[in-house]
Amino acid sequence: MKVVVIGAGIGGLSAALQLRKAGLDVHVYEQAPQIAEIGAGIQISPNASRLLLRLGLKAAMDAVGVRPRAMYERRWNDGRTLQRAPLAPEVEATFGAPYYHFHRADLVNLLAGALPQECLHVGRKLVGLEQKGERVIAQFENGPAVEADLLLGADGIHSRVRELVFGPEKPRFTGCVAWRGLVPAERIRHLNIEVASTNWMGPYGHVVHYWVSGGRMMNVVCITEHGDWKQESWTDKGDVADVLARYEGWHPTVRSLIGAFPETFIWALHDRAELPCWSDGRVTVLGDACHPMLPMMAQGAAQSIEDGAALAALLKEMTDVKCALARYEALRKPRATKLQQASAANRVRFHLPDGPAQRARDEALATSGDRSIANIGWLYAFDAAQVL
């Protein structure tokens, strides 16, 4: 079976590797002239890391990844710990796979390096799709058309595959604006920040930070409500002074991290109506192309990796492509929807103004903890490859 994957991001590359392992003939087409992931940090929890480890990537992942010891949720102004959830080594011992922090570029590069280079085609922009009988034909702006038994759209939140198959979408601005910064370790050594993930929750905003690139850089993401920036792009530069102004009065650690930004990038958070279906004939989509979610559960990339694993497991056992795609959607859509909803709920929960609702949230975090080993098992223990 020949499969064409559109998009060489984390979802597309990991899917290609899993499909190849299942015995399929896979080629990846990327419109950019080279493999280059934008953005900064990414969290890969055990539900996704176990799938990558099965591809023989452990040594490469250990070389560039960071294994955080814990996940903290703290008060915005006084730094009081509301929840400390263990990660390494407790999570690995319990769920059989580590929790990693990566720089996105590091993860994309190691995935691309594991794929035979003759299977990876850059500078190929998709412009059209045509289905003829048992074949799907991909047409490119710069290069010959390609035929396959199946085409997989892994081309992200602005998916061309989704647009060609299901028509244009209308993203809805959530009112949230995010800034990101990547801080060299030497700029913040004096802060003595633990190898952990920390989420500072405050009125109408939150800040998340964690180490990446083997501990050489700190990834920081600041999200606030009531922003007026509407562009949904990871490459628009912002002003560090604007970020500091938004976080006036927050804990000195938060303000020191923001003040250490060499530069910052700004983007607006949008949500989208649920896609009624993910497949049409011999074309389907995965990850952000079909179930984009707000970044409040750290599961966007993880779920795209799960999608690829489920699809590979089904296609290994099922020769009828359309039946396999119907099963893929039936299996994956409920879980992806649950995480979309959880991410949207966290947006509200993270941004509560000080008051009764905030105090109730803090008490719940202190007593039960949504990220405790007992409460997070539904997410971390899941094996997306177990589909039959």
mmCIF file of C-alpha atoms in Angstrom:
data_model
loop_
_atom_site.group_PDB
_atom_site.id
_atom_site.type_symbol
_atom_site.label_atom_id
_atom_site.label_comp_id
_atom_site.label_asym_id
_atom_site.label_seq_id
_atom_site.Cartn_x
_atom_site.Cartn_y
_atom_site.Cartn_z
ATOM 1 C CA MET A 1 0.000 0.000 0.000
ATOM 2 C CA LYS A 2 1.359 3.396 -0.972
ATOM 3 C CA VAL A 3 0.684 6.352 1.330
ATOM 4 C CA VAL A 4 1.355 10.028 0.679
ATOM 5 C CA VAL A 5 1.716 12.212 3.781
ATOM 6 C CA ILE A 6 1.313 15.960 3.347
ATOM 7 C CA GLY A 7 3.273 17.886 5.976
ATOM 8 C CA ALA A 8 6.607 17.190 7.648
ATOM 9 C CA GLY A 9 5.891 18.382 11.158
ATOM 10 C CA ILE A 10 5.793 16.231 14.263
ATOM 11 C CA GLY A 11 2.488 14.594 13.299
ATOM 12 C CA GLY A 12 3.418 13.893 9.681
ATOM 13 C CA LEU A 13 6.903 12.564 10.362
ATOM 14 C CA SER A 14 5.877 10.376 13.287
ATOM 15 C CA ALA A 15 2.949 8.997 11.271
ATOM 16 C CA ALA A 16 5.262 8.247 8.354
ATOM 17 C CA LEU A 17 7.650 6.327 10.618
ATOM 18 C CA GLN A 18 4.811 4.343 12.182
ATOM 19 C CA LEU A 19 3.257 3.571 8.785
ATOM 20 C CA ARG A 20 6.618 2.411 7.441
ATOM 21 C CA LYS A 21 7.045 0.161 10.465
ATOM 22 C CA ALA A 22 3.648 -1.345 9.600
ATOM 23 C CA GLY A 23 5.043 -2.260 6.174
ATOM 24 C CA LEU A 24 3.587 0.495 4.016
ATOM 25 C CA ASP A 25 5.337 2.452 1.266
ATOM 26 C CA VAL A 26 5.284 6.016 2.611
ATOM 27 C CA HIS A 27 6.448 9.316 1.144
ATOM 28 C CA VAL A 28 6.233 12.691 2.899
ATOM 29 C CA TYR A 29 5.743 15.964 1.006
ATOM 30 C CA GLU A 30 6.527 19.305 2.665
ATOM 31 C CA GLN A 31 5.932 22.705 1.067
ATOM 32 C CA ALA A 32 8.853 24.410 2.870
ATOM 33 C CA PRO A 33 12.230 24.246 1.120
ATOM 34 C CA GLN A 34 13.771 22.532 4.136
ATOM 35 C CA ILE A 35 12.718 20.804 7.334
ATOM 36 C CA ALA A 36 12.592 23.603 9.891
ATOM 37 C CA GLU A 37 10.140 23.614 12.798
ATOM 38 C CA ILE A 38 9.138 26.998 14.144
ATOM 39 C CA GLY A 39 8.075 27.535 17.714
ATOM 40 C CA ALA A 40 9.925 26.540 20.835
ATOM 41 C CA GLY A 41 9.014 24.031 23.514
ATOM 42 C CA ILE A 42 6.804 20.985 23.390
ATOM 43 C CA GLN A 43 5.775 18.446 26.013
ATOM 44 C CA ILE A 44 5.589 14.764 25.109
ATOM 45 C CA SER A 45 3.769 12.740 27.746
ATOM 46 C CA PRO A 46 3.984 8.927 28.143
ATOM 47 C CA ASN A 47 0.945 8.261 25.940
ATOM 48 C CA ALA A 48 2.990 9.639 23.024
ATOM 49 C CA SER A 49 6.574 8.919 24.106
ATOM 50 C CA ARG A 50 5.891 5.163 24.298
ATOM 51 C CA LEU A 51 4.935 5.254 20.620
ATOM 52 C CA LEU A 52 8.151 7.041 19.637
ATOM 53 C CA LEU A 53 10.285 4.716 21.751
ATOM 54 C CA ARG A 54 8.909 1.765 19.782
ATOM 55 C CA LEU A 55 10.405 3.350 16.668
ATOM 56 C CA GLY A 56 13.885 2.943 18.150
ATOM 57 C CA LEU A 57 14.310 6.632 18.969
ATOM 58 C CA LYS A 58 15.178 6.395 22.664
ATOM 59 C CA ALA A 59 18.857 7.335 22.350
ATOM 60 C CA ALA A 60 18.057 10.328 20.142
ATOM 61 C CA MET A 61 15.246 11.453 22.433
ATOM 62 C CA ASP A 62 17.400 11.165 25.553
ATOM 63 C CA ALA A 63 20.162 13.165 23.859
ATOM 64 C CA VAL A 64 18.055 16.276 23.191
ATOM 65 C CA GLY A 65 15.098 15.921 25.539
ATOM 66 C CA VAL A 66 14.682 16.885 29.173
ATOM 67 C CA ARG A 67 12.932 14.634 31.697
ATOM 68 C CA PRO A 68 11.224 16.939 34.202
ATOM 69 C CA ARG A 69 10.959 15.822 37.806
ATOM 70 C CA ALA A 70 7.588 17.393 38.509
ATOM 71 C CA MET A 71 4.773 19.612 37.328
ATOM 72 C CA TYR A 72 3.918 22.590 39.551
ATOM 73 C CA GLU A 73 0.887 24.842 39.567
ATOM 74 C CA ARG A 74 1.526 28.057 41.498
ATOM 75 C CA ARG A 75 -0.189 31.254 42.540
ATOM 76 C CA TRP A 76 0.516 34.195 40.291
ATOM 77 C CA ASN A 77 1.705 36.693 42.909
ATOM 78 C CA ASP A 78 3.089 34.923 45.982
ATOM 79 C CA GLY A 79 4.316 31.742 44.236
ATOM 80 C CA ARG A 80 2.470 29.416 46.611
ATOM 81 C CA THR A 81 2.412 25.842 45.286
ATOM 82 C CA LEU A 82 -1.139 24.718 44.612
ATOM 83 C CA GLN A 83 -0.194 21.331 43.184
ATOM 84 C CA ARG A 84 3.008 19.364 42.759
ATOM 85 C CA ALA A 85 2.514 16.363 40.497
ATOM 86 C CA PRO A 86 5.440 13.944 40.166
ATOM 87 C CA LEU A 87 6.865 13.194 36.706
ATOM 88 C CA ALA A 88 10.293 11.511 36.618
ATOM 89 C CA PRO A 89 10.870 8.830 37.781
ATOM 90 C CA GLU A 90 7.398 8.086 39.190
ATOM 91 C CA VAL A 91 5.490 8.571 35.921
ATOM 92 C CA GLU A 92 7.894 6.377 33.960
ATOM 93 C CA ALA A 93 7.699 3.628 36.582
ATOM 94 C CA THR A 94 3.894 3.756 36.625
ATOM 95 C CA PHE A 95 3.148 4.149 32.928
ATOM 96 C CA GLY A 96 6.199 2.531 31.331
ATOM 97 C CA ALA A 97 7.390 5.556 29.373
ATOM 98 C CA PRO A 98 9.016 8.910 30.236
ATOM 99 C CA TYR A 99 7.647 12.423 30.169
ATOM 100 C CA TYR A 100 9.840 14.622 27.945
ATOM 101 C CA HIS A 101 10.313 18.299 27.219
ATOM 102 C CA PHE A 102 11.754 19.103 23.785
ATOM 103 C CA HIS A 103 12.558 22.047 21.639
ATOM 104 C CA ARG A 104 10.274 21.498 18.658
ATOM 105 C CA ALA A 105 13.146 21.737 16.196
ATOM 106 C CA ASP A 106 15.081 19.041 18.066
ATOM 107 C CA LEU A 107 12.137 16.650 17.927
ATOM 108 C CA VAL A 108 11.384 17.346 14.267
ATOM 109 C CA ASN A 109 15.033 16.867 13.317
ATOM 110 C CA LEU A 110 15.330 13.522 15.073
ATOM 111 C CA LEU A 111 12.105 12.294 13.440
ATOM 112 C CA ALA A 112 13.255 13.464 10.010
ATOM 113 C CA GLY A 113 16.630 11.833 10.576
ATOM 114 C CA ALA A 114 14.958 8.483 11.226
ATOM 115 C CA LEU A 115 13.123 8.577 7.899
ATOM 116 C CA PRO A 116 14.994 7.431 4.753
ATOM 117 C CA GLN A 117 15.838 10.607 2.895
ATOM 118 C CA GLU A 118 14.468 9.288 -0.393
ATOM 119 C CA CYS A 119 11.048 9.231 1.287
ATOM 120 C CA LEU A 120 11.137 12.910 2.253
ATOM 121 C CA HIS A 121 10.368 15.532 -0.409
ATOM 122 C CA VAL A 122 10.685 19.238 0.398
ATOM 123 C CA GLY A 123 9.651 22.273 -1.613
ATOM 124 C CA ARG A 124 6.448 20.514 -2.740
ATOM 125 C CA LYS A 125 3.336 22.643 -2.215
ATOM 126 C CA LEU A 126 0.023 20.816 -2.548
ATOM 127 C CA VAL A 127 -2.475 22.598 -4.827
ATOM 128 C CA GLY A 128 -5.023 19.932 -5.746
ATOM 129 C CA LEU A 129 -6.457 16.496 -5.014
ATOM 130 C CA GLU A 130 -8.311 14.088 -7.268
ATOM 131 C CA GLN A 131 -9.731 10.658 -6.474
ATOM 132 C CA LYS A 132 -10.087 8.095 -9.266
ATOM 133 C CA GLY A 133 -11.369 4.704 -8.301
ATOM 134 C CA GLU A 134 -8.905 3.141 -5.897
ATOM 135 C CA ARG A 135 -6.289 5.871 -6.310
ATOM 136 C CA VAL A 136 -5.858 9.386 -4.991
ATOM 137 C CA ILE A 137 -3.779 11.876 -6.973
ATOM 138 C CA ALA A 138 -1.903 14.728 -5.289
ATOM 139 C CA GLN A 139 -1.087 17.698 -7.502
ATOM 140 C CA PHE A 140 1.758 20.049 -6.595
ATOM 141 C CA GLU A 141 2.633 23.590 -7.590
ATOM 142 C CA ASN A 142 6.250 22.658 -8.166
ATOM 143 C CA GLY A 143 6.675 19.078 -9.282
ATOM 144 C CA PRO A 144 4.842 16.161 -10.851
ATOM 145 C CA ALA A 145 1.606 14.739 -9.497
ATOM 146 C CA VAL A 146 1.808 11.676 -7.261
ATOM 147 C CA GLU A 147 -0.596 8.733 -7.014
ATOM 148 C CA ALA A 148 -1.233 6.679 -3.884
ATOM 149 C CA ASP A 149 -3.711 4.336 -2.229
ATOM 150 C CA LEU A 150 -4.149 6.787 0.646
ATOM 151 C CA LEU A 151 -3.360 10.447 1.281
ATOM 152 C CA LEU A 152 -2.876 11.675 4.837
ATOM 153 C CA GLY A 153 -3.130 15.369 5.593
ATOM 154 C CA ALA A 154 -0.763 16.179 8.462
ATOM 155 C CA ASP A 155 -0.368 19.797 7.446
ATOM 156 C CA GLY A 156 -1.425 21.515 10.621
ATOM 157 C CA ILE A 157 -3.912 24.099 11.699
ATOM 158 C CA HIS A 158 -3.993 25.803 8.302
ATOM 159 C CA SER A 159 -4.346 22.462 6.501
ATOM 160 C CA ARG A 160 -4.519 22.651 2.724
ATOM 161 C CA VAL A 161 -5.757 19.050 2.611
ATOM 162 C CA ARG A 162 -8.678 19.857 4.908
ATOM 163 C CA GLU A 163 -9.551 22.908 2.830
ATOM 164 C CA LEU A 164 -9.470 20.990 -0.457
ATOM 165 C CA VAL A 165 -11.647 18.187 0.884
ATOM 166 C CA PHE A 166 -13.994 19.921 3.313
ATOM 167 C CA GLY A 167 -13.894 23.545 2.196
ATOM 168 C CA PRO A 168 -12.631 26.709 3.939
ATOM 169 C CA GLU A 169 -13.112 27.073 7.663
ATOM 170 C CA LYS A 170 -13.814 30.084 9.862
ATOM 171 C CA PRO A 171 -11.531 30.216 12.903
ATOM 172 C CA ARG A 172 -12.951 32.030 15.936
ATOM 173 C CA PHE A 173 -10.729 34.322 17.977
ATOM 174 C CA THR A 174 -10.892 33.252 21.630
ATOM 175 C CA GLY A 175 -9.788 36.603 23.010
ATOM 176 C CA CYS A 176 -6.546 35.006 24.222
ATOM 177 C CA VAL A 177 -3.133 36.218 23.093
ATOM 178 C CA ALA A 178 0.118 34.354 23.695
ATOM 179 C CA TRP A 179 3.748 35.376 23.745
ATOM 180 C CA ARG A 180 6.635 32.938 23.722
ATOM 181 C CA GLY A 181 10.264 33.378 24.588
ATOM 182 C CA LEU A 182 13.284 31.099 24.602
ATOM 183 C CA VAL A 183 15.756 32.103 27.302
ATOM 184 C CA PRO A 184 19.398 30.902 27.367
ATOM 185 C CA ALA A 185 20.214 29.178 30.652
ATOM 186 C CA GLU A 186 23.052 31.561 31.479
ATOM 187 C CA ARG A 187 20.632 34.507 31.605
ATOM 188 C CA ILE A 188 18.545 32.952 34.388
ATOM 189 C CA ARG A 189 21.020 30.761 36.259
ATOM 190 C CA HIS A 190 20.554 32.927 39.356
ATOM 191 C CA LEU A 191 16.861 32.001 39.544
ATOM 192 C CA ASN A 192 17.722 28.348 40.379
ATOM 193 C CA ILE A 193 14.689 27.003 38.551
ATOM 194 C CA GLU A 194 14.077 23.294 39.054
ATOM 195 C CA VAL A 195 13.993 20.825 36.159
ATOM 196 C CA ALA A 196 10.214 20.835 36.147
ATOM 197 C CA SER A 197 7.209 22.257 34.361
ATOM 198 C CA THR A 198 5.615 25.224 36.130
ATOM 199 C CA ASN A 199 2.239 26.831 35.481
ATOM 200 C CA TRP A 200 1.641 30.189 37.210
ATOM 201 C CA MET A 201 -2.110 30.838 37.342
ATOM 202 C CA GLY A 202 -3.521 34.306 37.841
ATOM 203 C CA PRO A 203 -6.333 36.688 36.975
ATOM 204 C CA TYR A 204 -7.045 36.531 33.238
ATOM 205 C CA GLY A 205 -3.752 34.876 32.378
ATOM 206 C CA HIS A 206 -1.140 32.212 33.051
ATOM 207 C CA VAL A 207 2.533 31.533 32.378
ATOM 208 C CA VAL A 208 4.140 28.152 31.679
ATOM 209 C CA HIS A 209 7.873 27.473 31.614
ATOM 210 C CA TYR A 210 10.169 24.460 31.355
ATOM 211 C CA TRP A 211 13.684 23.512 30.269
ATOM 212 C CA VAL A 212 14.382 22.306 26.702
ATOM 213 C CA SER A 213 17.388 21.483 24.497
ATOM 214 C CA GLY A 214 19.106 19.376 27.121
ATOM 215 C CA GLY A 215 18.689 22.150 29.707
ATOM 216 C CA ARG A 216 20.406 24.837 27.628
ATOM 217 C CA MET A 217 17.230 26.887 27.121
ATOM 218 C CA MET A 218 14.096 27.739 29.072
ATOM 219 C CA ASN A 219 10.851 27.771 27.087
ATOM 220 C CA VAL A 220 8.358 30.347 28.394
ATOM 221 C CA VAL A 221 4.777 30.847 27.167
ATOM 222 C CA CYS A 222 2.603 33.703 28.483
ATOM 223 C CA ILE A 223 -1.128 33.686 27.713
ATOM 224 C CA THR A 224 -3.569 36.445 28.606
ATOM 225 C CA GLU A 225 -7.251 37.151 28.063
ATOM 226 C CA HIS A 226 -8.648 40.230 26.383
ATOM 227 C CA GLY A 227 -5.875 40.600 23.854
ATOM 228 C CA ASP A 228 -6.311 42.645 20.719
ATOM 229 C CA TRP A 229 -3.815 40.794 18.508
ATOM 230 C CA LYS A 230 -5.708 38.728 15.912
ATOM 231 C CA GLN A 231 -2.967 37.088 13.821
ATOM 232 C CA GLU A 232 -2.661 33.289 14.174
ATOM 233 C CA SER A 233 1.023 33.025 13.282
ATOM 234 C CA TRP A 234 4.030 31.739 15.222
ATOM 235 C CA THR A 235 6.445 34.066 13.442
ATOM 236 C CA ASP A 236 5.112 37.544 14.294
ATOM 237 C CA LYS A 237 7.485 39.397 16.591
ATOM 238 C CA GLY A 238 6.166 41.053 19.715
ATOM 239 C CA ASP A 239 7.567 43.550 22.201
ATOM 240 C CA VAL A 240 9.011 42.321 25.510
ATOM 241 C CA ALA A 241 7.842 45.550 27.172
ATOM 242 C CA ASP A 242 4.248 44.681 26.251
ATOM 243 C CA VAL A 243 4.554 41.291 27.931
ATOM 244 C CA LEU A 244 6.010 42.808 31.088
ATOM 245 C CA ALA A 245 3.190 45.333 31.190
ATOM 246 C CA ARG A 246 0.609 42.536 30.966
ATOM 247 C CA TYR A 247 2.237 40.775 33.933
ATOM 248 C CA GLU A 248 2.615 43.767 36.211
ATOM 249 C CA GLY A 249 2.445 42.629 39.839
ATOM 250 C CA TRP A 250 3.184 38.974 39.110
ATOM 251 C CA HIS A 251 5.822 37.000 41.007
ATOM 252 C CA PRO A 252 9.445 38.190 40.554
ATOM 253 C CA THR A 253 10.394 34.853 38.939
ATOM 254 C CA VAL A 254 7.773 35.350 36.234
ATOM 255 C CA ARG A 255 8.869 38.906 35.560
ATOM 256 C CA SER A 256 12.561 37.935 35.589
ATOM 257 C CA LEU A 257 11.919 35.249 32.968
ATOM 258 C CA ILE A 258 10.037 37.666 30.735
ATOM 259 C CA GLY A 259 12.688 40.334 31.215
ATOM 260 C CA ALA A 260 15.346 37.836 30.077
ATOM 261 C CA PHE A 261 13.662 37.210 26.700
ATOM 262 C CA PRO A 262 16.164 37.843 23.863
ATOM 263 C CA GLU A 263 13.036 38.347 21.726
ATOM 264 C CA THR A 264 9.378 37.379 21.845
ATOM 265 C CA PHE A 265 6.821 36.182 19.333
ATOM 266 C CA ILE A 266 3.088 36.822 19.589
ATOM 267 C CA TRP A 267 0.108 34.912 18.284
ATOM 268 C CA ALA A 268 -3.641 34.869 18.798
ATOM 269 C CA LEU A 269 -5.428 31.726 19.964
ATOM 270 C CA HIS A 270 -8.363 30.627 17.834
ATOM 271 C CA ASP A 271 -10.757 27.726 18.090
ATOM 272 C CA ARG A 272 -12.712 25.997 15.359
ATOM 273 C CA ALA A 273 -16.019 24.253 14.907
ATOM 274 C CA GLU A 274 -15.799 20.486 15.184
ATOM 275 C CA LEU A 275 -15.042 18.844 11.838
ATOM 276 C CA PRO A 276 -18.076 16.650 11.030
ATOM 277 C CA CYS A 277 -15.872 13.907 9.601
ATOM 278 C CA TRP A 278 -12.156 13.392 9.083
ATOM 279 C CA SER A 279 -12.099 11.307 5.894
ATOM 280 C CA ASP A 280 -13.415 11.399 2.359
ATOM 281 C CA GLY A 281 -12.780 8.380 0.196
ATOM 282 C CA ARG A 282 -9.052 7.697 0.392
ATOM 283 C CA VAL A 283 -8.114 10.986 2.016
ATOM 284 C CA THR A 284 -7.937 11.611 5.752
ATOM 285 C CA VAL A 285 -6.337 14.051 8.191
ATOM 286 C CA LEU A 286 -4.692 13.938 11.601
ATOM 287 C CA GLY A 287 -3.580 16.217 14.417
ATOM 288 C CA ASP A 288 -4.299 19.927 14.158
ATOM 289 C CA ALA A 289 -5.731 19.417 10.675
ATOM 290 C CA CYS A 290 -8.795 17.720 12.209
ATOM 291 C CA HIS A 291 -8.827 18.322 15.976
ATOM 292 C CA PRO A 292 -6.904 21.495 16.883
ATOM 293 C CA MET A 293 -6.951 22.235 20.586
ATOM 294 C CA LEU A 294 -5.951 25.127 22.795
ATOM 295 C CA PRO A 295 -2.515 24.600 24.393
ATOM 296 C CA MET A 296 -3.828 24.144 27.945
ATOM 297 C CA MET A 297 -3.420 20.351 28.171
ATOM 298 C CA ALA A 298 -0.044 20.107 26.357
ATOM 299 C CA GLN A 299 -1.555 17.408 24.137
ATOM 300 C CA GLY A 300 -1.642 18.819 20.599
ATOM 301 C CA ALA A 301 1.490 17.061 19.332
ATOM 302 C CA ALA A 302 0.900 14.012 21.516
ATOM 303 C CA GLN A 303 -2.520 13.468 19.969
ATOM 304 C CA SER A 304 -1.131 13.748 16.442
ATOM 305 C CA ILE A 305 1.415 11.048 17.344
ATOM 306 C CA GLU A 306 -1.429 8.911 18.713
ATOM 307 C CA ASP A 307 -3.383 9.438 15.472
ATOM 308 C CA GLY A 308 -0.493 8.109 13.402
ATOM 309 C CA ALA A 309 -0.059 5.079 15.636
ATOM 310 C CA ALA A 310 -3.740 4.157 15.455
ATOM 311 C CA LEU A 311 -3.850 4.573 11.687
ATOM 312 C CA ALA A 312 -0.711 2.481 11.209
ATOM 313 C CA ALA A 313 -2.051 -0.316 13.404
ATOM 314 C CA LEU A 314 -5.331 -0.398 11.472
ATOM 315 C CA LEU A 315 -3.738 -0.351 8.025
ATOM 316 C CA LYS A 316 -1.388 -3.150 9.029
ATOM 317 C CA GLU A 317 -4.396 -5.408 9.614
ATOM 318 C CA MET A 318 -7.022 -4.036 7.194
ATOM 319 C CA THR A 319 -6.668 -4.034 3.410
ATOM 320 C CA ASP A 320 -9.840 -2.024 2.791
ATOM 321 C CA VAL A 321 -8.667 1.583 3.086
ATOM 322 C CA LYS A 322 -12.111 3.123 3.461
ATOM 323 C CA CYS A 323 -13.078 0.705 6.236
ATOM 324 C CA ALA A 324 -9.774 1.397 7.992
ATOM 325 C CA LEU A 325 -10.390 5.150 7.827
ATOM 326 C CA ALA A 326 -13.893 4.787 9.202
ATOM 327 C CA ARG A 327 -12.514 2.757 12.101
ATOM 328 C CA TYR A 328 -9.700 5.289 12.622
ATOM 329 C CA GLU A 329 -12.159 8.134 13.032
ATOM 330 C CA ALA A 330 -14.475 6.124 15.283
ATOM 331 C CA LEU A 331 -11.563 5.271 17.569
ATOM 332 C CA ARG A 332 -9.784 8.595 17.643
ATOM 333 C CA LYS A 333 -12.513 11.226 17.553
ATOM 334 C CA PRO A 334 -13.960 10.675 21.074
ATOM 335 C CA ARG A 335 -10.544 10.930 22.735
ATOM 336 C CA ALA A 336 -9.495 13.966 20.704
ATOM 337 C CA THR A 337 -12.817 15.666 21.460
ATOM 338 C CA LYS A 338 -12.428 14.973 25.182
ATOM 339 C CA LEU A 339 -9.011 16.621 25.152
ATOM 340 C CA GLN A 340 -10.260 19.580 23.126
ATOM 341 C CA GLN A 341 -12.933 20.118 25.758
ATOM 342 C CA ALA A 342 -10.471 19.679 28.634
ATOM 343 C CA SER A 343 -8.133 22.228 27.055
ATOM 344 C CA ALA A 344 -10.966 24.730 26.678
ATOM 345 C CA ALA A 345 -12.019 24.149 30.295
ATOM 346 C CA ASN A 346 -8.447 24.741 31.493
ATOM 347 C CA ARG A 347 -8.442 28.100 29.768
ATOM 348 C CA VAL A 348 -11.188 29.169 32.175
ATOM 349 C CA ARG A 349 -9.694 27.390 35.190
ATOM 350 C CA PHE A 350 -6.189 28.802 34.725
ATOM 351 C CA HIS A 351 -7.445 32.385 34.391
ATOM 352 C CA LEU A 352 -9.836 32.743 37.312
ATOM 353 C CA PRO A 353 -9.694 36.138 39.021
ATOM 354 C CA ASP A 354 -9.047 36.024 42.755
ATOM 355 C CA GLY A 355 -12.279 35.226 44.555
ATOM 356 C CA PRO A 356 -14.533 32.314 45.591
ATOM 357 C CA ALA A 357 -14.125 30.288 42.366
ATOM 358 C CA GLN A 358 -10.344 30.690 42.495
ATOM 359 C CA ARG A 359 -10.234 29.585 46.144
ATOM 360 C CA ALA A 360 -12.356 26.521 45.354
ATOM 361 C CA ARG A 361 -10.019 25.636 42.490
ATOM 362 C CA ASP A 362 -6.946 26.013 44.677
ATOM 363 C CA GLU A 363 -8.429 23.821 47.386
ATOM 364 C CA ALA A 364 -9.287 21.117 44.835
ATOM 365 C CA LEU A 365 -5.745 21.189 43.456
ATOM 366 C CA ALA A 366 -4.290 20.876 46.934
ATOM 367 C CA THR A 367 -6.516 17.971 47.975
ATOM 368 C CA SER A 368 -6.937 15.816 44.868
ATOM 369 C CA GLY A 369 -4.721 17.235 42.106
ATOM 370 C CA ASP A 370 -5.823 16.694 38.505
ATOM 371 C CA ARG A 371 -2.264 15.740 37.498
ATOM 372 C CA SER A 372 -1.674 13.247 40.308
ATOM 373 C CA ILE A 373 -0.666 9.717 39.313
ATOM 374 C CA ALA A 374 -4.121 8.466 40.268
ATOM 375 C CA ASN A 375 -6.019 11.104 38.302
ATOM 376 C CA ILE A 376 -3.925 11.282 35.127
ATOM 377 C CA GLY A 377 -3.873 7.579 34.288
ATOM 378 C CA TRP A 378 -6.687 7.904 31.722
ATOM 379 C CA LEU A 379 -4.367 10.099 29.659
ATOM 380 C CA TYR A 380 -0.887 8.679 30.232
ATOM 381 C CA ALA A 381 -1.665 4.941 30.286
ATOM 382 C CA PHE A 382 -3.488 5.011 26.958
ATOM 383 C CA ASP A 383 -1.895 3.026 24.101
ATOM 384 C CA ALA A 384 -3.142 4.326 20.756
ATOM 385 C CA ALA A 385 -1.684 1.342 18.876
ATOM 386 C CA GLN A 386 -4.043 -1.071 20.654
ATOM 387 C CA VAL A 387 -6.898 -0.719 18.193
ATOM 388 C CA LEU A 388 -8.093 -4.251 17.460
#
